[in-house]
PDB file of C-alpha atoms in Angstrom:
ATOM      1  CA  MET A   1     -44.308  16.395 -33.992  1.00 47.00           C
ATOM      2  CA  ALA A   2     -43.410  14.577 -30.758  1.00 52.00           C
ATOM      3  CA  GLN A   3     -44.285  10.920 -30.651  1.00 56.00           C
ATOM      4  CA  GLN A   4     -46.534  10.012 -27.740  1.00 56.00           C
ATOM      5  CA  LYS A   5     -46.007   6.781 -25.882  1.00 57.00           C
ATOM      6  CA  PRO A   6     -49.158   4.711 -26.038  1.00 55.00           C
ATOM      7  CA  PHE A   7     -50.432   3.514 -22.672  1.00 56.00           C
ATOM      8  CA  ASP A   8     -47.861   5.256 -20.469  1.00 58.00           C
ATOM      9  CA  PHE A   9     -48.667   3.935 -16.990  1.00 57.00           C
ATOM     10  CA  SER A  10     -45.674   5.478 -15.216  1.00 61.00           C
ATOM     11  CA  ASN A  11     -47.841   8.122 -13.540  1.00 62.00           C
ATOM     12  CA  LEU A  12     -49.986   5.373 -12.059  1.00 58.00           C
ATOM     13  CA  PHE A  13     -47.109   4.137  -9.914  1.00 59.00           C
ATOM     14  CA  ALA A  14     -45.448   7.496  -9.285  1.00 62.00           C
ATOM     15  CA  SER A  15     -47.111   7.978  -5.896  1.00 66.00           C
ATOM     16  CA  PHE A  16     -46.645   4.382  -4.726  1.00 63.00           C
ATOM     17  CA  ASP A  17     -44.130   4.393  -1.875  1.00 67.00           C
ATOM     18  CA  PRO A  18     -43.358   1.063  -0.188  1.00 63.00           C
ATOM     19  CA  GLN A  19     -41.518   2.866   2.603  1.00 66.00           C
ATOM     20  CA  ALA A  20     -44.633   4.895   3.423  1.00 71.00           C
ATOM     21  CA  ILE A  21     -46.729   1.736   3.490  1.00 67.00           C
ATOM     22  CA  ALA A  22     -44.210   0.062   5.812  1.00 64.00           C
ATOM     23  CA  LYS A  23     -44.326   3.166   8.039  1.00 69.00           C
ATOM     24  CA  GLN A  24     -48.153   2.993   8.151  1.00 70.00           C
ATOM     25  CA  PHE A  25     -47.916  -0.686   9.030  1.00 63.00           C
ATOM     26  CA  GLN A  26     -45.410   0.104  11.782  1.00 62.00           C
ATOM     27  CA  ASP A  27     -47.557   2.941  13.160  1.00 69.00           C
ATOM     28  CA  SER A  28     -50.664   0.771  13.130  1.00 66.00           C
ATOM     29  CA  PHE A  29     -49.120  -2.159  14.926  1.00 59.00           C
ATOM     30  CA  GLY A  30     -46.341  -0.396  16.811  1.00 58.00           C
ATOM     31  CA  GLY A  31     -47.998  -0.842  20.208  1.00 59.00           C
ATOM     32  CA  ALA A  32     -49.037  -4.440  19.635  1.00 59.00           C
ATOM     33  CA  SER A  33     -46.689  -7.214  20.540  1.00 63.00           C
ATOM     34  CA  ILE A  34     -46.747 -10.943  20.122  1.00 64.00           C
ATOM     35  CA  PRO A  35     -44.657 -12.828  22.663  1.00 66.00           C
ATOM     36  CA  GLY A  36     -41.507 -14.195  21.068  1.00 67.00           C
ATOM     37  CA  ILE A  37     -41.998 -12.302  17.790  1.00 70.00           C
ATOM     38  CA  ASP A  38     -39.582  -9.496  16.969  1.00 72.00           C
ATOM     39  CA  PRO A  39     -41.709  -6.670  15.497  1.00 73.00           C
ATOM     40  CA  THR A  40     -38.640  -5.255  13.751  1.00 79.00           C
ATOM     41  CA  LYS A  41     -38.147  -8.526  11.856  1.00 80.00           C
ATOM     42  CA  LEU A  42     -41.841  -8.611  11.000  1.00 78.00           C
ATOM     43  CA  LEU A  43     -41.657  -5.080   9.621  1.00 80.00           C
ATOM     44  CA  GLU A  44     -38.488  -5.934   7.697  1.00 85.00           C
ATOM     45  CA  THR A  45     -40.251  -8.902   6.111  1.00 85.00           C
ATOM     46  CA  GLN A  46     -43.185  -6.711   5.101  1.00 84.00           C
ATOM     47  CA  ARG A  47     -40.809  -4.074   3.728  1.00 87.00           C
ATOM     48  CA  LYS A  48     -39.127  -6.709   1.560  1.00 90.00           C
ATOM     49  CA  ASN A  49     -42.526  -7.930   0.376  1.00 89.00           C
ATOM     50  CA  MET A  50     -43.589  -4.394  -0.560  1.00 88.00           C
ATOM     51  CA  GLU A  51     -40.305  -3.774  -2.373  1.00 91.00           C
ATOM     52  CA  LEU A  52     -40.842  -6.981  -4.335  1.00 92.00           C
ATOM     53  CA  LEU A  53     -44.378  -5.924  -5.177  1.00 91.00           C
ATOM     54  CA  MET A  54     -43.151  -2.563  -6.416  1.00 91.00           C
ATOM     55  CA  SER A  55     -40.236  -3.952  -8.432  1.00 92.00           C
ATOM     56  CA  THR A  56     -42.304  -6.679 -10.072  1.00 93.00           C
ATOM     57  CA  ASN A  57     -45.058  -4.198 -10.917  1.00 93.00           C
ATOM     58  CA  GLN A  58     -42.471  -1.904 -12.475  1.00 93.00           C
ATOM     59  CA  GLU A  59     -40.993  -4.799 -14.428  1.00 94.00           C
ATOM     60  CA  MET A  60     -44.418  -5.870 -15.684  1.00 94.00           C
ATOM     61  CA  LEU A  61     -45.180  -2.264 -16.610  1.00 94.00           C
ATOM     62  CA  ALA A  62     -41.906  -1.942 -18.505  1.00 94.00           C
ATOM     63  CA  GLY A  63     -42.599  -5.242 -20.252  1.00 94.00           C
ATOM     64  CA  SER A  64     -46.097  -4.116 -21.196  1.00 93.00           C
ATOM     65  CA  GLN A  65     -44.810  -0.800 -22.523  1.00 94.00           C
ATOM     66  CA  ALA A  66     -42.132  -2.562 -24.577  1.00 94.00           C
ATOM     67  CA  LEU A  67     -44.762  -4.955 -25.908  1.00 94.00           C
ATOM     68  CA  VAL A  68     -47.128  -2.159 -26.938  1.00 94.00           C
ATOM     69  CA  GLN A  69     -44.262  -0.224 -28.533  1.00 94.00           C
ATOM     70  CA  ARG A  70     -43.106  -3.285 -30.467  1.00 94.00           C
ATOM     71  CA  GLN A  71     -46.648  -3.994 -31.649  1.00 93.00           C
ATOM     72  CA  ALA A  72     -46.961  -0.389 -32.824  1.00 93.00           C
ATOM     73  CA  ASN A  73     -43.673  -0.743 -34.715  1.00 94.00           C
ATOM     74  CA  MET A  74     -44.888  -3.994 -36.263  1.00 93.00           C
ATOM     75  CA  LEU A  75     -48.062  -2.260 -37.409  1.00 92.00           C
ATOM     76  CA  GLN A  76     -46.056   0.586 -38.995  1.00 93.00           C
ATOM     77  CA  GLU A  77     -43.811  -1.942 -40.733  1.00 92.00           C
ATOM     78  CA  ALA A  78     -46.841  -3.861 -42.008  1.00 90.00           C
ATOM     79  CA  ILE A  79     -48.441  -0.697 -43.387  1.00 91.00           C
ATOM     80  CA  ALA A  80     -45.209   0.232 -45.182  1.00 91.00           C
ATOM     81  CA  GLU A  81     -44.901  -3.287 -46.615  1.00 89.00           C
ATOM     82  CA  VAL A  82     -48.517  -3.330 -47.816  1.00 88.00           C
ATOM     83  CA  THR A  83     -48.066   0.069 -49.450  1.00 89.00           C
ATOM     84  CA  ALA A  84     -44.883  -1.076 -51.225  1.00 88.00           C
ATOM     85  CA  ALA A  85     -46.577  -4.310 -52.333  1.00 86.00           C
ATOM     86  CA  ALA A  86     -49.601  -2.453 -53.691  1.00 84.00           C
ATOM     87  CA  GLN A  87     -47.338  -0.145 -55.702  1.00 85.00           C
ATOM     88  CA  LYS A  88     -45.370  -3.101 -57.021  1.00 82.00           C
ATOM     89  CA  LEU A  89     -48.553  -4.912 -58.073  1.00 81.00           C
ATOM     90  CA  ALA A  90     -49.957  -1.757 -59.656  1.00 81.00           C
ATOM     91  CA  ASN A  91     -46.866  -1.446 -61.844  1.00 81.00           C
ATOM     92  CA  SER A  92     -47.060  -5.060 -63.048  1.00 76.00           C
ATOM     93  CA  GLY A  93     -48.811  -5.507 -66.360  1.00 75.00           C
ATOM     94  CA  ASP A  94     -48.888  -9.245 -66.934  1.00 80.00           C
ATOM     95  CA  ALA A  95     -51.609 -11.233 -65.128  1.00 81.00           C
ATOM     96  CA  LYS A  96     -49.232 -14.166 -64.597  1.00 82.00           C
ATOM     97  CA  ASP A  97     -46.668 -11.859 -63.002  1.00 82.00           C
ATOM     98  CA  VAL A  98     -49.322 -10.319 -60.763  1.00 82.00           C
ATOM     99  CA  SER A  99     -50.513 -13.759 -59.634  1.00 84.00           C
ATOM    100  CA  ALA A 100     -46.967 -14.936 -58.918  1.00 85.00           C
ATOM    101  CA  GLN A 101     -46.211 -11.742 -57.013  1.00 85.00           C
ATOM    102  CA  GLN A 102     -49.410 -12.095 -54.977  1.00 86.00           C
ATOM    103  CA  VAL A 103     -48.453 -15.630 -53.941  1.00 87.00           C
ATOM    104  CA  GLU A 104     -44.955 -14.449 -53.033  1.00 88.00           C
ATOM    105  CA  LEU A 105     -46.376 -11.543 -51.025  1.00 88.00           C
ATOM    106  CA  LEU A 106     -48.768 -13.853 -49.182  1.00 87.00           C
ATOM    107  CA  GLN A 107     -45.921 -16.232 -48.317  1.00 90.00           C
ATOM    108  CA  THR A 108     -43.751 -13.362 -47.088  1.00 90.00           C
ATOM    109  CA  ALA A 109     -46.625 -11.875 -45.070  1.00 89.00           C
ATOM    110  CA  PHE A 110     -47.374 -15.244 -43.463  1.00 90.00           C
ATOM    111  CA  GLU A 111     -43.720 -15.780 -42.495  1.00 93.00           C
ATOM    112  CA  LYS A 112     -43.490 -12.248 -41.108  1.00 92.00           C
ATOM    113  CA  ALA A 113     -46.701 -12.684 -39.079  1.00 92.00           C
ATOM    114  CA  LEU A 114     -45.388 -15.950 -37.645  1.00 94.00           C
ATOM    115  CA  ALA A 115     -42.052 -14.354 -36.731  1.00 94.00           C
ATOM    116  CA  ASN A 116     -43.841 -11.392 -35.109  1.00 94.00           C
ATOM    117  CA  SER A 117     -46.088 -13.728 -33.155  1.00 93.00           C
ATOM    118  CA  ASN A 118     -43.057 -15.644 -31.886  1.00 95.00           C
ATOM    119  CA  GLU A 119     -41.301 -12.405 -30.932  1.00 95.00           C
ATOM    120  CA  ILE A 120     -44.328 -11.167 -28.975  1.00 95.00           C
ATOM    121  CA  SER A 121     -44.687 -14.548 -27.245  1.00 95.00           C
ATOM    122  CA  ASN A 122     -41.019 -14.471 -26.248  1.00 95.00           C
ATOM    123  CA  MET A 123     -41.306 -10.953 -24.858  1.00 94.00           C
ATOM    124  CA  ILE A 124     -44.275 -11.975 -22.709  1.00 94.00           C
ATOM    125  CA  ARG A 125     -42.603 -15.220 -21.586  1.00 95.00           C
ATOM    126  CA  GLN A 126     -39.382 -13.450 -20.559  1.00 95.00           C
ATOM    127  CA  THR A 127     -41.246 -10.929 -18.416  1.00 94.00           C
ATOM    128  CA  GLN A 128     -43.377 -13.645 -16.813  1.00 94.00           C
ATOM    129  CA  GLU A 129     -40.358 -15.837 -16.080  1.00 96.00           C
ATOM    130  CA  SER A 130     -38.439 -12.972 -14.518  1.00 95.00           C
ATOM    131  CA  VAL A 131     -41.324 -11.893 -12.290  1.00 94.00           C
ATOM    132  CA  THR A 132     -42.141 -15.489 -11.323  1.00 94.00           C
ATOM    133  CA  SER A 133     -38.520 -16.118 -10.392  1.00 95.00           C
ATOM    134  CA  GLN A 134     -38.424 -13.025  -8.170  1.00 94.00           C
ATOM    135  CA  VAL A 135     -41.677 -13.974  -6.442  1.00 94.00           C
ATOM    136  CA  ASN A 136     -40.542 -17.568  -5.923  1.00 94.00           C
ATOM    137  CA  ASN A 137     -37.259 -16.364  -4.418  1.00 95.00           C
ATOM    138  CA  ARG A 138     -39.082 -14.013  -2.071  1.00 93.00           C
ATOM    139  CA  ILE A 139     -41.502 -16.745  -0.983  1.00 92.00           C
ATOM    140  CA  SER A 140     -38.534 -19.005  -0.189  1.00 93.00           C
ATOM    141  CA  GLU A 141     -36.895 -16.201   1.793  1.00 92.00           C
ATOM    142  CA  SER A 142     -40.148 -15.481   3.644  1.00 89.00           C
ATOM    143  CA  LEU A 143     -40.582 -19.138   4.567  1.00 89.00           C
ATOM    144  CA  LYS A 144     -37.000 -19.236   5.830  1.00 90.00           C
ATOM    145  CA  GLU A 145     -37.611 -16.082   7.876  1.00 86.00           C
ATOM    146  CA  LEU A 146     -40.819 -17.558   9.282  1.00 83.00           C
ATOM    147  CA  LYS A 147     -39.057 -20.792  10.159  1.00 85.00           C
ATOM    148  CA  GLU A 148     -36.320 -18.844  11.989  1.00 83.00           C
ATOM    149  CA  THR A 149     -38.915 -16.789  13.851  1.00 79.00           C
ATOM    150  CA  ILE A 150     -40.855 -19.870  14.944  1.00 79.00           C
ATOM    151  CA  ALA A 151     -37.639 -21.546  16.087  1.00 80.00           C
ATOM    152  CA  LYS A 152     -36.917 -18.572  18.359  1.00 76.00           C
ATOM    153  CA  VAL A 153     -40.398 -18.676  19.945  1.00 70.00           C
ATOM    154  CA  LYS A 154     -39.853 -22.126  21.514  1.00 61.00           C
TER     155      LYS A 154
END
């Protein structure tokens, strides 16, 4: 049986084409001109912005898919561990042994849950940091481009 990917959003972005959007922008404002502003540079800036939007959306999508997949794996691991623990407890005869094993299982489960929580948090943080860095870089570039454009208008 083939394993389905939960929450596969790749089809959602399949038809998104930043080049087509830039072309629509160019067609819409192709006849308009602002004195001292190079429309080609303006379109290039918008193209870069759309490419950033697309790449960051794809990165967030990939991060979300990896997160969901990892959570599904964690759930499968937890089910297997609970099943093994239940079998182990069922085979124990002494009440003291059962109690000691239960405490040990609780400790192990708590440590595993904490480790899983940290792993999930790190996955989210890494994706957010990467996307934020890309956006910050593009904003800096855009401000530089704007500054250069304004300097040419004078």
